[in-house]
Amino acid sequence: MSPRALVLALLFAPAFAHAAALERLQVERTDTPLYVDAATPRFSWVIHAEKNGTAQIGYRLQVSRGGKRVWDSGEIRSAQSFDVVYAGPALVPGERYDWRVEVKTSEGTATGASSFGTALDEAGWAGARWIGKADAASLPAPLLRRTFHVGADVARATLYVAAGGYAAMQVDGKPASDAVLSPGFTDYAKRVEVTATDVALAPGEHELAAELGRGFYGMTNPNVWHWERAPWHGQPRVRAVLVIRYGDGHIERVPTDTQWQLADGPTRLDDLYGGEDYDAQKAVPTAWAPATELPAPAGRLVAQTEQPIWVTQVLNAVEITEPKPGTFVFAFPRVIAGWADFDVTGPAGTTITARYGEKLLPDGTVDARDEHHYFKHGFQTDHLTLGEGRTQWHARFSYKGFRYVQVDGWPGKPDLAAVKASIVHTDVAITGRFDSSNDLLNWIHRATVDTLLNNLHGIPTDTPMYEKNGWTGDGMLGADMFLRNVDAGALLTKWVRDIADTRGTDGAPLVTAPNAGWALDVHAPTWHSAYVLVPWSIYMATGDRAPIDEHLEGMARYVAMEHARSPGGIANTELGDWVSPETDPSGENAPEDKRVAATAYLYRMERVVADMQRLTGHPDEAARFDRMADEVRAAFNARFLDGATATYRGEGDQGYRQAHNLLALAFGLVPDDLRQRVAAGVAADARARGDHLDTGALATKLILPVLTATGHADEAWAIATQVTFPSWGFWRANGATSLWEHWKLASRSRGHYFLGTVDDWLFEDVAGLRPLEAGWRRFAVQPALTGSLEHASAAVMTPYGEASVAWRKSPEGIEADVLVPVGTEADVGLPGHAHRVLASGRYHLALP
């Protein structure tokens, strides 16, 4: 290529005094964590450099406690900048450590410093007991309190909390942290999460208090998933200790014990699905009694590694309607997960009923129906009883999926400011960006991100309105989207442990995680594949191998078992390509042979486990799983491939099935000499349907990438920009503000992400940004839709820093700005031009 054909220029001139600087100093992938229970924590940093081609040469890492060095790595010549493992003496429990790293780069030395805290041992809990209310029939949320004295010269005070259910902690009547619905949710018989929060304390008398919510631990509303009879079920309880460290080195501890006082609080009932009953007249208890010591949950105490759940935004209502006298409906800009904030003045004892829903019924009231009768006592409904004067209230131990709030019993007529909507979800940073010259694609991306966030509550959930469950197939399909758009690595790593916790004696996980014992008989390798494929997604997106190392033995055992129970290499499943366009809008399988999807996923799992075995140094095991995969591939093609027509068919299929052929293409099951013909069949079927997909959750993730990769980008574009049923544009044309659970207008939920996996294609094919090696150490900048758009851009946060591309058409051809983080390289290939590898830096490419 001539110099005129490709011009590389530095996009930004140096603007800082130093050639390199360090950012995002983390321990265990977290900024300044206060409760690290890893014996050998891992350190990470990101290098910001002004000169193209900057590279890390080595580092020196030092860890100190109380000003005294406890470990010095020495000068290490290495390019490794994340997951650097601590290799010093055993860390002391319940202590704060400082760490400093000096990084040598080709452009000079950069330094950075941060800190972390270690987990408590049993001595550190200072005899803290599990306390709460012993009366198993009592429904009000317990209030707990005790006073304590603080002397002068407090150096640091840290509050450690574990709970069965939720514990809203307060210091002197104010929240101890911004976290809500905390601590996180697990299988409490296996693990109980601990949070740590620094609090400010002045000398004098103080009060430490808690209000306990039931969460999934103590649910009382009978429901189809059996949470009310989980193996761990009981009254909510808390174990906490406030550790106060003074300047002279001495330590005081305030633990939970029977010296705490207990009273029934104003939250008279709380249920994650049903809602809450709150009586403001009982906000100040008149009688207190000693707290009761309760049995500890069976699970071991572990750090809450996923980010806390926060109120991330508050929305104003955009409209109030009165569909019938005395019934007022507040409308908000979009579907959210969270709760309403009420501000009301009226006669004491007045009870307001609030019902939440994502859509309206024909009469203008809110659709808060439990159509499937999942819950015995109530659904998405709060009852607020007013106290004297002004009452301001919001739910504390439940969240809802909604766009509309209907209130009945309001004293007088409310104004627009009387009810607001708080958006509540795990506080993950938004780390991905996408934009283009097509407004529909931009809407799809925005709706995708909003819907992903609405479904992050310590686990990836299946609708914030109806289920709140961690369906494994849903999370598996969405994992790449989560990891690309938000900082979801820690949450998904935690959730893989939840999946592992559900395994039965045969090694197979269940279809929801955590799980209270429901769905024990569902055999669904399509959904179970999350146990294998989510760790691989984490590894590819973040470079974090720890989930693979932790779970490989269990994954290998499960996949080998699945192979053994698949006669002749053909697997079966109860869950196939769920919610294809012709299915019932409340949810069902596509009208096709589910064995095709099951066998394709068995093959995919076997190939991934083989890759994991190679990665971890087990070539013999890798070869064993490769042999299994070869057997399945041969059986799959023998059973389902019609070679004459280059079509995959199953028994009982209703017509041509796009899903069968897409799964075969995407997972590498198609013989090489038939790939183009099979792909052409998918494109032809979509054209025959008027440029429409005919896929459910499994195959929707694949159709646009597969068509684009096999030479049918024009058909992929036509499907993506379609505005009639079934399509994303059809949703938008019908007023959607989020992704739906079904293509049809009658979709049960309007808050589900698994049909939004088109977002993968937006990043990887439209913008052209995709990883080629784990952790984005090498990535591609290869947009494939430049003929359909004027411009597109995308950015992702890699463990090395942000990688991005922004391409646009110009009178001279195509221009692109590319950002390559230090430690990575980019394989750039724009249509019509040879590929070129770029080292770290900022580049402007002009391509005629």
mmCIF file with all atom_site columns, N, CA and C in Angstrom, residues 79-123:
data_model
loop_
_atom_site.group_PDB
_atom_site.id
_atom_site.type_symbol
_atom_site.label_atom_id
_atom_site.label_alt_id
_atom_site.label_comp_id
_atom_site.label_asym_id
_atom_site.label_entity_id
_atom_site.label_seq_id
_atom_site.pdbx_PDB_ins_code
_atom_site.Cartn_x
_atom_site.Cartn_y
_atom_site.Cartn_z
_atom_site.occupancy
_atom_site.B_iso_or_equiv
_atom_site.pdbx_formal_charge
_atom_site.auth_seq_id
_atom_site.auth_comp_id
_atom_site.auth_asym_id
_atom_site.auth_atom_id
_atom_site.pdbx_PDB_model_num
ATOM 1   N N  . ALA A 1 79  ? 5.492   -7.538  31.351 1.00 0.00 ? 79  ALA A N  1
ATOM 2   C CA . ALA A 1 79  ? 4.465   -6.645  30.800 1.00 0.00 ? 79  ALA A CA 1
ATOM 3   C C  . ALA A 1 79  ? 3.135   -6.813  31.507 1.00 0.00 ? 79  ALA A C  1
ATOM 4   N N  . GLN A 1 80  ? 3.062   -7.706  32.493 1.00 0.00 ? 80  GLN A N  1
ATOM 5   C CA . GLN A 1 80  ? 1.803   -7.963  33.193 1.00 0.00 ? 80  GLN A CA 1
ATOM 6   C C  . GLN A 1 80  ? 1.385   -6.740  34.000 1.00 0.00 ? 80  GLN A C  1
ATOM 7   N N  . SER A 1 81  ? 0.150   -6.298  33.807 1.00 0.00 ? 81  SER A N  1
ATOM 8   C CA . SER A 1 81  ? -0.334  -5.107  34.505 1.00 0.00 ? 81  SER A CA 1
ATOM 9   C C  . SER A 1 81  ? -1.646  -5.358  35.238 1.00 0.00 ? 81  SER A C  1
ATOM 10  N N  . PHE A 1 82  ? -2.138  -6.576  35.231 1.00 0.00 ? 82  PHE A N  1
ATOM 11  C CA . PHE A 1 82  ? -3.331  -6.892  36.015 1.00 0.00 ? 82  PHE A CA 1
ATOM 12  C C  . PHE A 1 82  ? -3.220  -8.311  36.548 1.00 0.00 ? 82  PHE A C  1
ATOM 13  N N  . ASP A 1 83  ? -3.925  -8.541  37.652 1.00 0.00 ? 83  ASP A N  1
ATOM 14  C CA . ASP A 1 83  ? -3.913  -9.837  38.334 1.00 0.00 ? 83  ASP A CA 1
ATOM 15  C C  . ASP A 1 83  ? -2.501  -10.260 38.732 1.00 0.00 ? 83  ASP A C  1
ATOM 16  N N  . VAL A 1 84  ? -1.720  -9.285  39.193 1.00 0.00 ? 84  VAL A N  1
ATOM 17  C CA . VAL A 1 84  ? -0.403  -9.575  39.750 1.00 0.00 ? 84  VAL A CA 1
ATOM 18  C C  . VAL A 1 84  ? -0.621  -10.079 41.178 1.00 0.00 ? 84  VAL A C  1
ATOM 19  N N  . VAL A 1 85  ? -0.187  -11.274 41.473 1.00 0.00 ? 85  VAL A N  1
ATOM 20  C CA . VAL A 1 85  ? -0.539  -11.954 42.722 1.00 0.00 ? 85  VAL A CA 1
ATOM 21  C C  . VAL A 1 85  ? 0.414   -11.577 43.852 1.00 0.00 ? 85  VAL A C  1
ATOM 22  N N  . TYR A 1 86  ? -0.171  -11.266 44.995 1.00 0.00 ? 86  TYR A N  1
ATOM 23  C CA . TYR A 1 86  ? 0.594   -11.021 46.212 1.00 0.00 ? 86  TYR A CA 1
ATOM 24  C C  . TYR A 1 86  ? 1.379   -12.277 46.580 1.00 0.00 ? 86  TYR A C  1
ATOM 25  N N  . ALA A 1 87  ? 2.644   -12.110 46.930 1.00 0.00 ? 87  ALA A N  1
ATOM 26  C CA . ALA A 1 87  ? 3.489   -13.256 47.246 1.00 0.00 ? 87  ALA A CA 1
ATOM 27  C C  . ALA A 1 87  ? 4.278   -13.034 48.528 1.00 0.00 ? 87  ALA A C  1
ATOM 28  N N  . GLY A 1 88  ? 3.706   -12.280 49.444 1.00 0.00 ? 88  GLY A N  1
ATOM 29  C CA . GLY A 1 88  ? 4.382   -11.999 50.697 1.00 0.00 ? 88  GLY A CA 1
ATOM 30  C C  . GLY A 1 88  ? 3.882   -12.865 51.833 1.00 0.00 ? 88  GLY A C  1
ATOM 31  N N  . PRO A 1 89  ? 4.252   -12.507 53.065 1.00 0.00 ? 89  PRO A N  1
ATOM 32  C CA . PRO A 1 89  ? 3.790   -13.242 54.247 1.00 0.00 ? 89  PRO A CA 1
ATOM 33  C C  . PRO A 1 89  ? 2.268   -13.181 54.361 1.00 0.00 ? 89  PRO A C  1
ATOM 34  N N  . ALA A 1 90  ? 1.723   -14.104 55.138 1.00 0.00 ? 90  ALA A N  1
ATOM 35  C CA . ALA A 1 90  ? 0.268   -14.144 55.332 1.00 0.00 ? 90  ALA A CA 1
ATOM 36  C C  . ALA A 1 90  ? -0.233  -12.790 55.826 1.00 0.00 ? 90  ALA A C  1
ATOM 37  N N  . LEU A 1 91  ? -1.313  -12.328 55.236 1.00 0.00 ? 91  LEU A N  1
ATOM 38  C CA . LEU A 1 91  ? -1.890  -11.048 55.624 1.00 0.00 ? 91  LEU A CA 1
ATOM 39  C C  . LEU A 1 91  ? -2.668  -11.195 56.929 1.00 0.00 ? 91  LEU A C  1
ATOM 40  N N  . VAL A 1 92  ? -2.611  -10.175 57.752 1.00 0.00 ? 92  VAL A N  1
ATOM 41  C CA . VAL A 1 92  ? -3.283  -10.195 59.045 1.00 0.00 ? 92  VAL A CA 1
ATOM 42  C C  . VAL A 1 92  ? -4.768  -9.880  58.845 1.00 0.00 ? 92  VAL A C  1
ATOM 43  N N  . PRO A 1 93  ? -5.669  -10.660 59.418 1.00 0.00 ? 93  PRO A N  1
ATOM 44  C CA . PRO A 1 93  ? -7.102  -10.392 59.244 1.00 0.00 ? 93  PRO A CA 1
ATOM 45  C C  . PRO A 1 93  ? -7.510  -9.049  59.845 1.00 0.00 ? 93  PRO A C  1
ATOM 46  N N  . GLY A 1 94  ? -8.506  -8.429  59.222 1.00 0.00 ? 94  GLY A N  1
ATOM 47  C CA . GLY A 1 94  ? -9.105  -7.208  59.746 1.00 0.00 ? 94  GLY A CA 1
ATOM 48  C C  . GLY A 1 94  ? -8.173  -6.016  59.784 1.00 0.00 ? 94  GLY A C  1
ATOM 49  N N  . GLU A 1 95  ? -7.211  -5.962  58.892 1.00 0.00 ? 95  GLU A N  1
ATOM 50  C CA . GLU A 1 95  ? -6.238  -4.873  58.872 1.00 0.00 ? 95  GLU A CA 1
ATOM 51  C C  . GLU A 1 95  ? -6.327  -4.095  57.567 1.00 0.00 ? 95  GLU A C  1
ATOM 52  N N  . ARG A 1 96  ? -5.788  -2.894  57.601 1.00 0.00 ? 96  ARG A N  1
ATOM 53  C CA . ARG A 1 96  ? -5.719  -2.047  56.406 1.00 0.00 ? 96  ARG A CA 1
ATOM 54  C C  . ARG A 1 96  ? -4.277  -2.063  55.892 1.00 0.00 ? 96  ARG A C  1
ATOM 55  N N  . TYR A 1 97  ? -4.130  -2.289  54.603 1.00 0.00 ? 97  TYR A N  1
ATOM 56  C CA . TYR A 1 97  ? -2.819  -2.337  53.968 1.00 0.00 ? 97  TYR A CA 1
ATOM 57  C C  . TYR A 1 97  ? -2.724  -1.256  52.897 1.00 0.00 ? 97  TYR A C  1
ATOM 58  N N  . ASP A 1 98  ? -1.560  -0.662  52.784 1.00 0.00 ? 98  ASP A N  1
ATOM 59  C CA . ASP A 1 98  ? -1.254  0.269   51.707 1.00 0.00 ? 98  ASP A CA 1
ATOM 60  C C  . ASP A 1 98  ? -0.379  -0.446  50.684 1.00 0.00 ? 98  ASP A C  1
ATOM 61  N N  . TRP A 1 99  ? -0.578  -0.086  49.437 1.00 0.00 ? 99  TRP A N  1
ATOM 62  C CA . TRP A 1 99  ? 0.300   -0.666  48.419 1.00 0.00 ? 99  TRP A CA 1
ATOM 63  C C  . TRP A 1 99  ? 0.714   0.389   47.414 1.00 0.00 ? 99  TRP A C  1
ATOM 64  N N  . ARG A 1 100 ? 1.868   0.194   46.900 1.00 0.00 ? 100 ARG A N  1
ATOM 65  C CA . ARG A 1 100 ? 2.469   1.143   45.960 1.00 0.00 ? 100 ARG A CA 1
ATOM 66  C C  . ARG A 1 100 ? 3.104   0.348   44.826 1.00 0.00 ? 100 ARG A C  1
ATOM 67  N N  . VAL A 1 101 ? 2.924   0.843   43.613 1.00 0.00 ? 101 VAL A N  1
ATOM 68  C CA . VAL A 1 101 ? 3.559   0.189   42.476 1.00 0.00 ? 101 VAL A CA 1
ATOM 69  C C  . VAL A 1 101 ? 4.340   1.222   41.669 1.00 0.00 ? 101 VAL A C  1
ATOM 70  N N  . GLU A 1 102 ? 5.509   0.825   41.273 1.00 0.00 ? 102 GLU A N  1
ATOM 71  C CA . GLU A 1 102 ? 6.358   1.638   40.395 1.00 0.00 ? 102 GLU A CA 1
ATOM 72  C C  . GLU A 1 102 ? 6.500   0.873   39.089 1.00 0.00 ? 102 GLU A C  1
ATOM 73  N N  . VAL A 1 103 ? 6.011   1.465   38.015 1.00 0.00 ? 103 VAL A N  1
ATOM 74  C CA . VAL A 1 103 ? 5.967   0.787   36.723 1.00 0.00 ? 103 VAL A CA 1
ATOM 75  C C  . VAL A 1 103 ? 6.977   1.433   35.786 1.00 0.00 ? 103 VAL A C  1
ATOM 76  N N  . LYS A 1 104 ? 7.851   0.629   35.241 1.00 0.00 ? 104 LYS A N  1
ATOM 77  C CA . LYS A 1 104 ? 8.836   1.115   34.281 1.00 0.00 ? 104 LYS A CA 1
ATOM 78  C C  . LYS A 1 104 ? 8.282   0.902   32.887 1.00 0.00 ? 104 LYS A C  1
ATOM 79  N N  . THR A 1 105 ? 8.217   1.976   32.107 1.00 0.00 ? 105 THR A N  1
ATOM 80  C CA . THR A 1 105 ? 7.739   1.896   30.740 1.00 0.00 ? 105 THR A CA 1
ATOM 81  C C  . THR A 1 105 ? 8.831   2.353   29.783 1.00 0.00 ? 105 THR A C  1
ATOM 82  N N  . SER A 1 106 ? 8.588   2.164   28.516 1.00 0.00 ? 106 SER A N  1
ATOM 83  C CA . SER A 1 106 ? 9.551   2.604   27.502 1.00 0.00 ? 106 SER A CA 1
ATOM 84  C C  . SER A 1 106 ? 9.681   4.113   27.461 1.00 0.00 ? 106 SER A C  1
ATOM 85  N N  . GLU A 1 107 ? 8.755   4.808   28.125 1.00 0.00 ? 107 GLU A N  1
ATOM 86  C CA . GLU A 1 107 ? 8.782   6.274   28.149 1.00 0.00 ? 107 GLU A CA 1
ATOM 87  C C  . GLU A 1 107 ? 8.976   6.816   29.557 1.00 0.00 ? 107 GLU A C  1
ATOM 88  N N  . GLY A 1 108 ? 9.565   6.021   30.435 1.00 0.00 ? 108 GLY A N  1
ATOM 89  C CA . GLY A 1 108 ? 9.834   6.499   31.782 1.00 0.00 ? 108 GLY A CA 1
ATOM 90  C C  . GLY A 1 108 ? 9.066   5.705   32.829 1.00 0.00 ? 108 GLY A C  1
ATOM 91  N N  . THR A 1 109 ? 9.169   6.168   34.062 1.00 0.00 ? 109 THR A N  1
ATOM 92  C CA . THR A 1 109 ? 8.588   5.457   35.201 1.00 0.00 ? 109 THR A CA 1
ATOM 93  C C  . THR A 1 109 ? 7.349   6.180   35.717 1.00 0.00 ? 109 THR A C  1
ATOM 94  N N  . ALA A 1 110 ? 6.342   5.409   36.061 1.00 0.00 ? 110 ALA A N  1
ATOM 95  C CA . ALA A 1 110 ? 5.105   5.948   36.640 1.00 0.00 ? 110 ALA A CA 1
ATOM 96  C C  . ALA A 1 110 ? 4.836   5.235   37.950 1.00 0.00 ? 110 ALA A C  1
ATOM 97  N N  . THR A 1 111 ? 4.280   5.945   38.914 1.00 0.00 ? 111 THR A N  1
ATOM 98  C CA . THR A 1 111 ? 3.985   5.353   40.214 1.00 0.00 ? 111 THR A CA 1
ATOM 99  C C  . THR A 1 111 ? 2.541   5.608   40.595 1.00 0.00 ? 111 THR A C  1
ATOM 100 N N  . GLY A 1 112 ? 2.038   4.751   41.452 1.00 0.00 ? 112 GLY A N  1
ATOM 101 C CA . GLY A 1 112 ? 0.683   4.909   41.973 1.00 0.00 ? 112 GLY A CA 1
ATOM 102 C C  . GLY A 1 112 ? 0.558   4.199   43.302 1.00 0.00 ? 112 GLY A C  1
ATOM 103 N N  . ALA A 1 113 ? -0.419  4.593   44.087 1.00 0.00 ? 113 ALA A N  1
ATOM 104 C CA . ALA A 1 113 ? -0.603  4.001   45.407 1.00 0.00 ? 113 ALA A CA 1
ATOM 105 C C  . ALA A 1 113 ? -2.078  3.909   45.741 1.00 0.00 ? 113 ALA A C  1
ATOM 106 N N  . SER A 1 114 ? -2.438  2.899   46.535 1.00 0.00 ? 114 SER A N  1
ATOM 107 C CA . SER A 1 114 ? -3.812  2.725   46.982 1.00 0.00 ? 114 SER A CA 1
ATOM 108 C C  . SER A 1 114 ? -3.785  1.894   48.258 1.00 0.00 ? 114 SER A C  1
ATOM 109 N N  . SER A 1 115 ? -4.948  1.345   48.644 1.00 0.00 ? 115 SER A N  1
ATOM 110 C CA . SER A 1 115 ? -5.023  0.573   49.876 1.00 0.00 ? 115 SER A CA 1
ATOM 111 C C  . SER A 1 115 ? -6.115  -0.478  49.768 1.00 0.00 ? 115 SER A C  1
ATOM 112 N N  . PHE A 1 116 ? -6.114  -1.408  50.716 1.00 0.00 ? 116 PHE A N  1
ATOM 113 C CA . PHE A 1 116 ? -7.178  -2.406  50.804 1.00 0.00 ? 116 PHE A CA 1
ATOM 114 C C  . PHE A 1 116 ? -7.263  -2.904  52.235 1.00 0.00 ? 116 PHE A C  1
ATOM 115 N N  . GLY A 1 117 ? -8.403  -3.502  52.577 1.00 0.00 ? 117 GLY A N  1
ATOM 116 C CA . GLY A 1 117 ? -8.598  -4.075  53.902 1.00 0.00 ? 117 GLY A CA 1
ATOM 117 C C  . GLY A 1 117 ? -8.791  -5.566  53.801 1.00 0.00 ? 117 GLY A C  1
ATOM 118 N N  . THR A 1 118 ? -8.355  -6.281  54.809 1.00 0.00 ? 118 THR A N  1
ATOM 119 C CA . THR A 1 118 ? -8.511  -7.734  54.820 1.00 0.00 ? 118 THR A CA 1
ATOM 120 C C  . THR A 1 118 ? -9.745  -8.135  55.620 1.00 0.00 ? 118 THR A C  1
ATOM 121 N N  . ALA A 1 119 ? -10.213 -9.339  55.347 1.00 0.00 ? 119 ALA A N  1
ATOM 122 C CA . ALA A 1 119 ? -11.415 -9.859  55.997 1.00 0.00 ? 119 ALA A CA 1
ATOM 123 C C  . ALA A 1 119 ? -11.153 -10.148 57.468 1.00 0.00 ? 119 ALA A C  1
ATOM 124 N N  . LEU A 1 120 ? -12.212 -10.126 58.244 1.00 0.00 ? 120 LEU A N  1
ATOM 125 C CA . LEU A 1 120 ? -12.114 -10.473 59.661 1.00 0.00 ? 120 LEU A CA 1
ATOM 126 C C  . LEU A 1 120 ? -11.967 -11.974 59.843 1.00 0.00 ? 120 LEU A C  1
ATOM 127 N N  . ASP A 1 121 ? -11.220 -12.358 60.841 1.00 0.00 ? 121 ASP A N  1
ATOM 128 C CA . ASP A 1 121 ? -11.302 -13.731 61.320 1.00 0.00 ? 121 ASP A CA 1
ATOM 129 C C  . ASP A 1 121 ? -12.297 -13.765 62.473 1.00 0.00 ? 121 ASP A C  1
ATOM 130 N N  . GLU A 1 122 ? -12.488 -14.921 63.093 1.00 0.00 ? 122 GLU A N  1
ATOM 131 C CA . GLU A 1 122 ? -13.502 -15.025 64.136 1.00 0.00 ? 122 GLU A CA 1
ATOM 132 C C  . GLU A 1 122 ? -13.181 -14.107 65.308 1.00 0.00 ? 122 GLU A C  1
ATOM 133 N N  . ALA A 1 123 ? -11.889 -13.956 65.621 1.00 0.00 ? 123 ALA A N  1
ATOM 134 C CA . ALA A 1 123 ? -11.516 -13.055 66.715 1.00 0.00 ? 123 ALA A CA 1
ATOM 135 C C  . ALA A 1 123 ? -11.893 -11.618 66.385 1.00 0.00 ? 123 ALA A C  1
#
